[in-house]
Structure formats: C-alpha cells, structure tokens
C-alpha cells in the first residue's frame, strides 16, 4: 500500500492522542484545574490533528459528516462515531477537571473505554481488509492498541504501564512482522487465482493495461526493497521500543525523559507505520504481476 | 422488495441529435453515430461516438480508436492556420499566414513547374481515401510522380492477389465468416479490416470453428488462435510451399476446380529458344488454349461444353507443350519442399507442418458441403449446387513486407486455389468491385509534357516489359523508379524511395515535394534519422537539396516541422470525404457499398479540407478537369466534385442515389445525392443477388450484375493465374529476348526471382549481411488501440500505449541475463538504438519486436517534452533503411521486393546486448517547436449546456 | 446503504470469454466515452498530454502469458476486468457514507457520487482493482454496469446493453441475468465452465470468465495425418493418379 503521509500521521498521532486520553480518562492525573490543562491539551492536540490529517486523504472532505452514517457495517463510520464520542466525552470530562476541578470518574472511564474502542476501530479499518493479507489478522488491532496505549502511557508518565505496554507492543510488533511476512502466501491468492488461469499453467503478466500508472498502482501497489525494509525495521524497533524503555526506566517521571522517550517513540512509530503500509501487499498487485512468489 | 437505495434516472437523455458518418481513426471505415449535445454556447458539440448498427462494415461495433475519436477532434495538436516556415527546416518555427497567401505561394511554386517541367513536382499521399481524386489532380497537372503509400505498405499482397486471382485480402475480399470452419491467418497483427476480422473470429468461434495463427509473435489474433505457429520471419513461403507439396503429393487438391476455373490446364509453350518459351499457347484472338479431355482437341479456354484437361499436352513446333498443372506438379513435388527440408529454416517441426497440412486437407475435403443454389458458369454450364470448402485464409504485412513477399503471397493464393477455397462457400470471397483481373486494370503511364495532362493514369499493372515506366533512354521516368527493371510490377509506386532518390538526384532532381497525410520524416520513413538529414541537407549554394516542401496535415506531426508551407487540414468530423467504388470502397462480399464523411461539426480554426484545397489549386493553376474552356472553376469544392464529377458517363465518385435518387451504380448526376447519403446513415449498399454470391469470376449472374452497376462495361470472366505470364515475360527479357532489355546487373536477379510459379528465396538483406553478426529478427506490430503516430495525441489512447518496450523471447532473455526494467543496445547494419526491454515467452526464439510508431519526437503532437512517448518510446525505423547495405558496386540497391518494390520492413536483422538503464531511449532527436503549444493538464469533459 | 441486500431479484452481470478476447481495448474506451458523458462526474485525465498521464477508467485489459502445466508453448490471454458486482461485496460494507451500495433489484453495485467523500476505502476492500478514485472530482468511480443504458427508454431495445458489450468487436462480452439459470449467460457459463476470480476472497462475484479453450493440439496429441498419404511415390505415378482422378471427375 502506498504509505501516504496523511494516513501515517493520522494513525500515529490519533493513536497517541487516544492512548493518552485513555489514561487521562482512568484518572491517572493527580492534578486538577489549570495544571491539568497541558496534559489534556496534548492528548486532544494529537487526537484531533491526527483526525484532521486523515481528512487530507479524502477526495471530498467537505462531505466528511456523511461518514457517520454507516456505523452498522463500516469500521470507518464506527471510528468516526467513536472518535467523536471520545472527544465529546473526554472533552466534557476535561472541562470538569480543568474548569470545575471536579473529576467525574464514570465519565472518565467511559471516555477511556471509548478511546480504546476508537483505536480498535481504527485498527479494524485495516484488519478487516482481506485484500491486504498482512493486515487481515487479529494482530493488527493488538499492534495498534498496544502502541497507542504505550504511547499514551509514556505521555501520561505512567512508568510501569509504559514499560509493560512497550514490552507488549514489542511482542505485537515482532509478531506482526513475522506473521505478516507469511500472510500473503497463507491467504492463498496468487496470480493464478486472480486470473483464474492458474489451472492451465504458470501465469505471468505480459502487458499491463496501460503503460503509465493509475490510481490503483499509486494507491495500492508499493514495492519496498527487502534490505531497505529490514533496515527500517531495526530503526523502528530501536526508536519505538528500546530507546523509550531505556529512557523511561532510567528517568522515570522526568519531564525531559518523557519528552525524549515520547520523541523517539513517535519517530519509531512513524517508521513502523510507514512500514505497516509500505510492506502491506494488496492482492490487486497480482493483476500487475506483483507480489507473486 | 423496493430498493432502499437512491432513486436513479435510468433513462437519461443520451443526446440531442445523432449524426451518422464514417470513422477515420483508421482506414477500416466503420459507420459511426456521432451523438451531439448543446454546449454552453448553444452550439452542438460531439458528446459520444458509437458504432452504427446498420453499417455494412462494423454493424454497430467500434474499436478503441473509433470510440476515442472525440479526443482526436478535441486534440490540442490540431493545426490552426496555414503555416509558412520561418526557422530552419525541422525546427518547427513557423508563422501563421492566411489561406489566400498560402494558396498564392503554392501556385507560384507549382505554376512554373507545370509550364516547364511537370515532373519536378512529386506529389505523394499517405493513407488518404481519395486516391481516385488526388491521382486525377496529379494526372491533370501532368507530373508522372504521383502515388499513394501502398508501395511501402502492402503492395506485395495486393499485386500477388491481383496477378493471381484478381483480388486479395481486405479491400478486395474476406472470409466467408458464416460458413468457414478453419481460418488460417498469416502475419497479421490488426490489418485494415480491424473490426470485421474480430467480428469474424468471434462468429467463427461461436460456430465451433478453429483458428490457426502463423506469426512469430503470439498476441492479438494469434493469442486467440487455437494453434499458434511461431514461424521464423521471412520463411512463410517455404512453409506454404511445403504444405502445397504435401497436399499435392496426397492428391488433396480440387482437380475439378483447377480444370474449370484456373489456368492449370493451359499449355505452356516449350519451344526451345523461342521468345515465346514459357508463355501460354493462345489462339489467333489471344485466348489461351486448353486440351478438351473429351475430344483431345485444342480449344479456347472459354468454349462452351469443354472439359479442360489438366494432364493434356500437344506436340507442336518440335516440342511437347504441357499444361501448367504438369509444370506445377514437377515444381511443387520437388524434394526441396519436403517438411524435413524446410523445417529448420522455418523454425517449425516437420511433424507440425504435416499436421497443419493434414488439418487443412481434412476440413477442405472431409467437411465439404453444398449450398442449394443453382448458378450458371461462363461456359454456359448450369450447376445445381454450390460446393463449399470451409477453409479460409487471411494474410497481411507479415508475409508481404519482406523482399520475398510477392512470391510468398503468390504461394498463399496458389495454396487456396489448389484447395478450391476461393469464391466458394466457406472459403475466401471477393468484395465488389473485385474480382478484377489484371486485364481490367490500366497499365502505368508516365509521359509528361509541359502544360499537358499525363498520358493516362499513373499506376497500373504491367503485362510485360513494354509497360515499364522508362524514358526513351531507358532511364526511370519516375522519381521513385517504379515500374523499372529494379521492381517492374510496382503497382503502387515506391513512396519510401521518393525522398531518398530526390535527395540523391537519382534518377533526376525535383523542385517541389508535395506530401499529404504521411509522416514521412518519422514513422513512415524506413530510416528516420537519415531522412531527417536528407530533408534538411543543403547544397554547395546553401540551398536545400530538396528545394521546396509543401505538406498537408491536420495535426502537429513530426513531418510538419520539415515543411516549408503547411496546409492545415480538417479532422474527419469536419469535412466531406468520399469512400468511392472508383477507389477503395467499403464493400462486403455480399454487397457493393460506398460511403461519405460530412461535416458533422464546423471547424473552429482556420483550416480547410485538403481535397477542397486541391480543387482550389487546380483552378488557380488552370488544370484541365478543374476549369472549363473559359478558365472558370468546374467545381466549387470537393463536395461539389463528389456529386458532379463523372468518370464515364453516368459513373461518378458515388454509386448510390444517382439520377432521381433511385439509380444505383450508373445514373445521371443527382444534386441531392449527399443529402440522400446523410439520410441513409452516410453510406449506400446494393446487395449481390444470391445466385451471384459465389464463383464470381465465372458466374454469369455476377458478371451481369457487375456490368449493371458499372464496375465494367461488359462481362469479363477469367481464369485464376496459377502461372503468371507477365513474370515470365520479364524473365524472357532478362534472357535476352525483346528490345526492352534490363541492365546487365539485374538480369540474373530477374531470372531468379520472377518465376511464373511461386518460389521462395531468402530475404535480400540476409544475403548481404553476416547473419551471425546479426542473428536476431526484429519486427514491429500495430497496436490495436493506436493508429500509427496519430494516437499519441489522444489523451485516452496514449494512456494505453504511452511507451513501447522491445519484447525479447525467453531464449535471448535468459542468455543475456535480462531482468525487468533493463535496457538493451540493439544494432543493425544501419544503426544502433538503446531501448527498454520486456520479456515475452510466446515469441519465436530468434525474434524481438515492439509496437509500431509509439516513439515521438519531443515537441510534436502538442505533448509535453517529457512525455514518455519521447523519452522511453522509440522507433525501430532507425535500424532499417530504404537501401540495402552498399555492395561496393557504386549502385544504390533498394531494400524492396525485386518484383513489386514493396518496402522490406520486416527483413531487419539485429544484434542485441544488455546496456545500462537509461532515462532516455536513444537516439534522441532534437526537439521541435510546437506551432500549437502544449495540451492542457487536466481533461475533464462533459458536454453540458 | 452499505448493508448488502440479503438477496437480489436479479443478478445482472457480464460474462467475458477469454477464448475470444483479442485484447483490442475497445471495451475500455467505449466505457470511458460513455461514462464521461453519463452517470456522475466526467472521468477525468490528469497530466493528459504530459509526462505522467493518469486517468480514471472503469474497465481495463491486462495481458498474461501462461506456461502450460504439461509443457508446450506459451499461451497469451487478454484479460478485461471491470467491477464484478459481487454478491458479498466488501467494497460496500466498508463504505462509511453509504455512497457504495448494491441494488436489491438487480445486484448492481454503484457509488452515489453525491454522498462519496473519496476516502478510498472501498477501493482498498476490492480485491480486483476495479474502483478508481477520480483525481479531479474526488469521488470513487466504478463500473455501473451501464445502469443508465440497460433500462434507458431513450435507447432502442437492442441498445439497452452496456457500452462495452455493444462495442466489443469480437463478441467476447456477454451481458445478462446470472441469477436466472435459464438465461443465455447462465447457460454459457454452464457450458463453458465459467469461473470466478479469486474465489478465496469470498466475494461471490457475479461476473464470470469463460476459460480459453485447449490450444496447440496439433502437436500435443498424435495427429491423424492419414489424409496426407501420397498417391504415389514417383512423379510418374503422380501423373498416373492424375489421369485416373480426372477420369473419375
Ligand atoms: N490499430 C491499427 N490498425 C491498423 C494500423 C494501425 O496503425 N493501427 N495500420 C493500418 C495499416 S497502414 C496497415 S498496412 C495494416 C497492417 O496490418 P498488419 O498486416 O496486421 O500489420 P503489422 O502490424 O505490421 O503486422 C504484421 C504482423 O506480421 C507478423 N510478421 C512479421 N514478419 C512475419 C513473417 O515473416 N511471417 C509471419 N507469418 N508473420 C510475420 C508480425 O508479428 C505482425 O503480427 O494495419 C492497418 N490497421
Ligand atoms: N517500423 C515500421 N515502420 C512502418 C511500418 C511498420 O510496420 N514498421 N508500417 C509502414 C506502413 S504500412 C505505413 S502505412 C506507414 C504509415 O505511416 P504514416 O502514413 O506516416 O502514418 P501516420 O502516422 O498515420 O501519419 C500520417 C499523417 O497524417 C496525419 N493526418 C491524420 N489525419 C489527417 C487528416 O485528416 N488530414 C491530413 N491532411 N492529415 C492527417 C497525421 O497527423 C500524420 O502526420 O508506416 C510505415 N512505417
Ligand atoms: S476500425 Fe476503429 S478506427 Fe478504424 S474505422 Fe473502424 S472504428 Fe474507426
Ligand atoms: S468487484 Fe470490487 S468493486 Fe466490484 S463489487 Fe466486487 S468488490 Fe466491489
Ligand atoms: S470512497 Fe466513497 S464510496 Fe468509497 S468507501 Fe469512501 S465514501 Fe464510500
Ligand atoms: S458495463 Fe458499462 S460501466 Fe461497466 S465496464 Fe462496461 S461500459 Fe464500463
Ligand atoms: S472489446 Fe472485446 S475483444 Fe476487445 S478487449 Fe474488450 S473484451 Fe476483449
Ligand atoms: Mo500501411
């Protein structure tokens, strides 16, 4: 899949924002009033800017409200509802914390649940796609959720939770890579089944339907070199998991530590998310002679 | 359950009006419905083009190009006004001038030529469809130097067909698609008959029939072929002769057909040393003689009641004269043609050759059938049934565009005739006005005198040395050296030699080169780089070696940049055209038909239909045929000419709706004729009566019908020429007989090549070069969705073919270690190119190929300079040449068929090596300035008021 | 409405004959032409005359080569592909706006362009690559099965077929109700062993493909060449045969 900046930014930042909101919702903050403003502002900024980034991917963003209509079937629609609901609930919660210095715990717990659900539904947008075998796996929501919460924990300065979640995320990430690398073959689509001609013999693309490119190729057929991907995986893992663990463990609770840990985490997550897209092979590539091994 | 979904208007109005005309995105000439809608300014715009269901050619279907016609009409590359060159030739620098100025300049250039030396005008046209008109103009101008593009296109096929059986494929005939069971197609990627062949193959398959494709490349028709024969280029003649060998040997030939309808029973003069040796014995009136098997008596071939004897012979003048058939038996049964002998060369196993011949024989003879249709033959014999043989053949440039192509095409026609599958149900059928034997065609004319029309039509079919276009001193009369000893039967001229000969001043120098609708500086020249050099070359005085060039194009093509004066044409939806029975009509086997184009939209630029411009020039030059005794214009414009011109009394460009509108073929001028065509969908059809549907050359009912329509003035039944006498007459001259004698250096070649029975010889280029140094054959194919260079200006089509890789077969791909994305250096004796490669498995293992004419010069066609057509696209033409490599004898040997002058595009041999990946294919030609700017970035068009 | 109808009254779709398709792209361009002027926003082309032209097309023709399992020479197959109007269309259920829907009356899968936000998710969900986001209009484009032709009362009855079917010169495209076992298309599918693309994706496509017929049999199996038995081994013998054969005429 084409690693479009808008969707990478969306999933990374909103993941982070909702992850942090989840922690704020369960009341990890020990301050109220103006002092609580910054954490909420940070969480909301991440969540909202992620959501805004996602609209850059739209052909007709002015109609974005319509995306709320199909919650019965569409994960994207559910994500719209859930993110809006999270923002609303958590907004209310935050207003109370900041301006009325009152913590309405049930509201916070609801908001936290909604935040987690939002991230889950974001993940499901990808995980539901049979067409992208690498994503089409229960590990995808696990990968996104653990990362989202790990990031939230770092930002919310929850050392223990952060360390635990980073370890979980590392497992999720590694498994997602390991299983992901095999998913395409497992899932069973190949150029033979794509064309239905596989029964006759070995099929190869002779001529594509057009000599230039098209929307499908730009959007869904992205090929990364193995070596390049390996390198990025190492960078992502180090920056997203190892460095934050080291920093959080070494300087728990320190502001600088949090900033650095979060900084590395975000950079690493961008790399991981870039790979999440770039390495994901859409079955449509088969028609163009791609991904067939 | 009612749909909960949005309510849709499922019956939107399709358009405000439908105008029916004829497509010209290629030369197939399908009928189109042009849907018009009102634009924002209230003017009617073209909104959508679909096929016309009533049309005889396409019956409603349309190809990719046809549907994309709207983008051709909207193309930003359309020329806008007449252009006068301001920069150096080739630069593309012009200023726009008015039509008055343009026509005055043209008149001031051409007038003095006509008054002093008309041959100094060379007027050549491309694939236009008004050759009966353009030739009429050239004839009245008086220059001998006129032809259309046929000489480089497929004259081998056309002449071999006409000399053998009075017609060939495409324009002359087609398969009996309704009844054929086995269709064998040689060397065709697309052909002119684009839609009909596809419709035919579809129909045949639906009927359970089979297709055999003989082609080095398995794409298109060869992809759907049930059997693919991946032959080595240039060897089809051998394969066909081997099939003939097997069929003859097994007696799987139609003896009845051969004895009645061909010259197989005619007797070959075998008098030793006689100037008649090898010609047919004839009676006093010139009719070939045959032995009547019933009486053993010599009789004229057409005598009623005779039974011509294939095994007959007569003793006379001290020799036994045997039938053509006996000569054929000797010739074809020769061991040279056993499958084992030809197998290696053809790249096809002997078993497969046998299997092919057996399959053809099986279908022709075991699946023969009869139609309940009585008919009467030219000897007066009534037949109760029509015997059908459901094997049909088709072929085009794959066998034609080789220097042995004439004989190969001959061989294929002879194979069809031996099987008795021509003009029979299930076989190959002629389209009116064909069949038309050589005798019904003119001979070439070349006598030019100042201020006089030429002595007759330029092009024709030579019967012998007497018809060659030679001057008194024996030198060529024509600039292209057509109808000379180098290529005596060059019935379509040699357009590919014009620039080269004019540049060399061989046989003489010319003053003005006047071209129409041919991209001669680019894809239609055999060597693009050298032709561009010749067009820009200057003499010692600093003047261009070819002094003046006038060119008519509708678009900003590569050739435009090399013209001194450009006459911008309209597009096909903006003008009158006439697809005439005098020329290249749209007939089907069951019907005579012709068609028009008419301005369904008005041009929005200062352009004029070229034919109307020729009418205007004719008047300005005072050409007979265009002005009357008082010097007044006879025709106002081309539309006026179409309606009012008469070739013979009652016969004009259009056959339909003559007289009061009810007369077909012959009839007085009808001033309302064009309107009647428009009302009828742009065409006219007259069906062939059922009794006349088959056996046309010999069928009395057909002959009478044809006379009625004015194809000829009296019935002219004839025999198929398995043995072609005009060829033998050339050989006789080369053997020293007669007073017109070939130059000595050509004698042996004439004797070797011009065998009156089909033979095979290796391509001329193969003889001249080291085959080991250039082991690979290199070909082009036409993409179905592109028409030569025209398609690239089409925003839709160029997305399908925006660049062209060189396709390499598995053997070479692996040998050279190619990978996807690689580039190669490809070298021929004439040059070198660097191009992207791609792998193809369904390809003859010694052949590479690419799509034709995708490569473009930067700046042409209103494309951005970085367009893939110009950066990655390429022409194979840089590797070909119109001349063979020099032999050191000081002579210029043309790379053409020695019989017809057909350009030998497909004789090309190359060597291929891996090269470093590149950004640009090589050679890179400098860019030309676009006289029309560049196209817009976004195209999003919907006609709305 | 992105809920799929439980059943549809009819299953209109295409049957494409891979044995007959010559790869001419006529259907591609006819589709482009019709759909530029009809249903929804015109199909745009960006960088139309430039270095990197990209336009929306609803139908595209790929070409493949097959190396036959049992050996033998390579086969070429031209392969047109447009929306298959799947029964369990994943492109519909993922759509957040309801713009993508499957009609209950005939099974046609459509995009209501006025509701489409151009998120592209449906194109991601489609395994076949038959949806393209129009770069200028920003809405999703796909084959409409020419819903504005097949019921169009302004067209003659014979012309109420998709533009691509009407134009296909080879007659390789067939249109009809695949839900009706007695329809011509259903019979064709049954006779010729029509198949689904990527059945493992579980999309239950309506469109079917007819496989290429067996090829290159004149070498693959022992061929009967008895018809080529020479009439005589000697040239003289040939003339003897000729004499006899002529007598028999
Ligand atoms: N779409 C489209 N249609 C066109 C045209 C176009 O540009 N585009 N051009 C028109 C014109 S001007 C012409 S002349 C016709 C030509 O129509 P075609 O004759 O179909 O022309 P080519 O594309 O040159 O195809 C030649 C075929 O012969 C094969 N071939 C080459 N050498 C040999 C050989 O030695 N033996 C055999 N058996 N095959 C061989 C090639 O592989 C190729 O398939 O098409 C006309 N129709
Ligand atoms: N390598 C290789 N080269 C080949 C061939 C091959 O097989 N291989 N095939 C050869 C053959 S058979 C042919 S026929 C030639 C074809 O070659 P060309 O005849 O040069 O073909 P086109 O590119 O169609 O160029 C015709 C010109 O006509 C112009 N034109 C189009 N429409 C109109 C119009 O309405 N009015 C006017 N006045 N002009 C118009 C176009 O803009 C273009 O400049 O190519 C030959 N070249
Ligand atoms: S074959 Fe295509 S381009 Fe040629 S005339 Fe017919 S529709 Fe037009
Ligand atoms: S082919 Fe693709 S777009 Fe069409 S219905 Fe099936 S999944 Fe949807
Ligand atoms: S692009 Fe349009 S049709 Fe497709 S899922 Fe998004 S909103 Fe629905
Ligand atoms: S049915 Fe209509 S919209 Fe669909 S591919 Fe055919 S022409 Fe295009
Ligand atoms: S129009 Fe017909 S033959 Fe041509 S590509 Fe389309 S399906 Fe194939
Ligand atoms: Mo041609």
PDB file of C-alpha atoms and ligand atoms in Angstrom, chain C residues 83-86 89-91 109 126-128 130-131 142, ligand 4:
ATOM      1  CA  UNK C  83     -16.344  -4.470 -11.406  1.00  0.00           C
ATOM      2  CA  UNK C  84     -17.680  -7.987 -10.907  1.00  0.00           C
ATOM      3  CA  UNK C  85     -20.761  -6.808  -8.983  1.00  0.00           C
ATOM      4  CA  UNK C  86     -20.023  -9.207  -6.162  1.00  0.00           C
ATOM      5  CA  UNK C  89     -19.254  -7.039  -1.965  1.00  0.00           C
ATOM      6  CA  UNK C  90     -16.685  -5.989   0.636  1.00  0.00           C
ATOM      7  CA  UNK C  91     -16.432  -2.592  -1.034  1.00  0.00           C
ATOM      8  CA  UNK C 109     -23.040  -2.235  -7.196  1.00  0.00           C
ATOM      9  CA  UNK C 126     -11.974  -4.602  -3.539  1.00  0.00           C
ATOM     10  CA  UNK C 127      -9.616  -7.440  -4.413  1.00  0.00           C
ATOM     11  CA  UNK C 128      -9.951  -6.883  -8.126  1.00  0.00           C
ATOM     12  CA  UNK C 130     -11.961  -2.233 -10.263  1.00  0.00           C
ATOM     13  CA  UNK C 131     -12.541   1.008  -8.386  1.00  0.00           C
ATOM     14  CA  UNK C 142     -16.503   2.157 -10.843  1.00  0.00           C
TER      15      UNK C 142
HETATM   16  S1  LIG D   4     -15.537  -6.212  -7.927  1.00  0.00           S
HETATM   17 FE1  LIG D   4     -14.746  -4.941  -6.342  1.00  0.00          FE
HETATM   18  S2  LIG D   4     -15.882  -3.087  -6.550  1.00  0.00           S
HETATM   19 FE2  LIG D   4     -16.990  -4.600  -7.658  1.00  0.00          FE
HETATM   20  S3  LIG D   4     -18.470  -5.400  -6.214  1.00  0.00           S
HETATM   21 FE3  LIG D   4     -16.726  -6.740  -6.150  1.00  0.00          FE
HETATM   22  S4  LIG D   4     -15.507  -5.919  -4.515  1.00  0.00           S
HETATM   23 FE4  LIG D   4     -16.927  -4.350  -5.074  1.00  0.00          FE
END
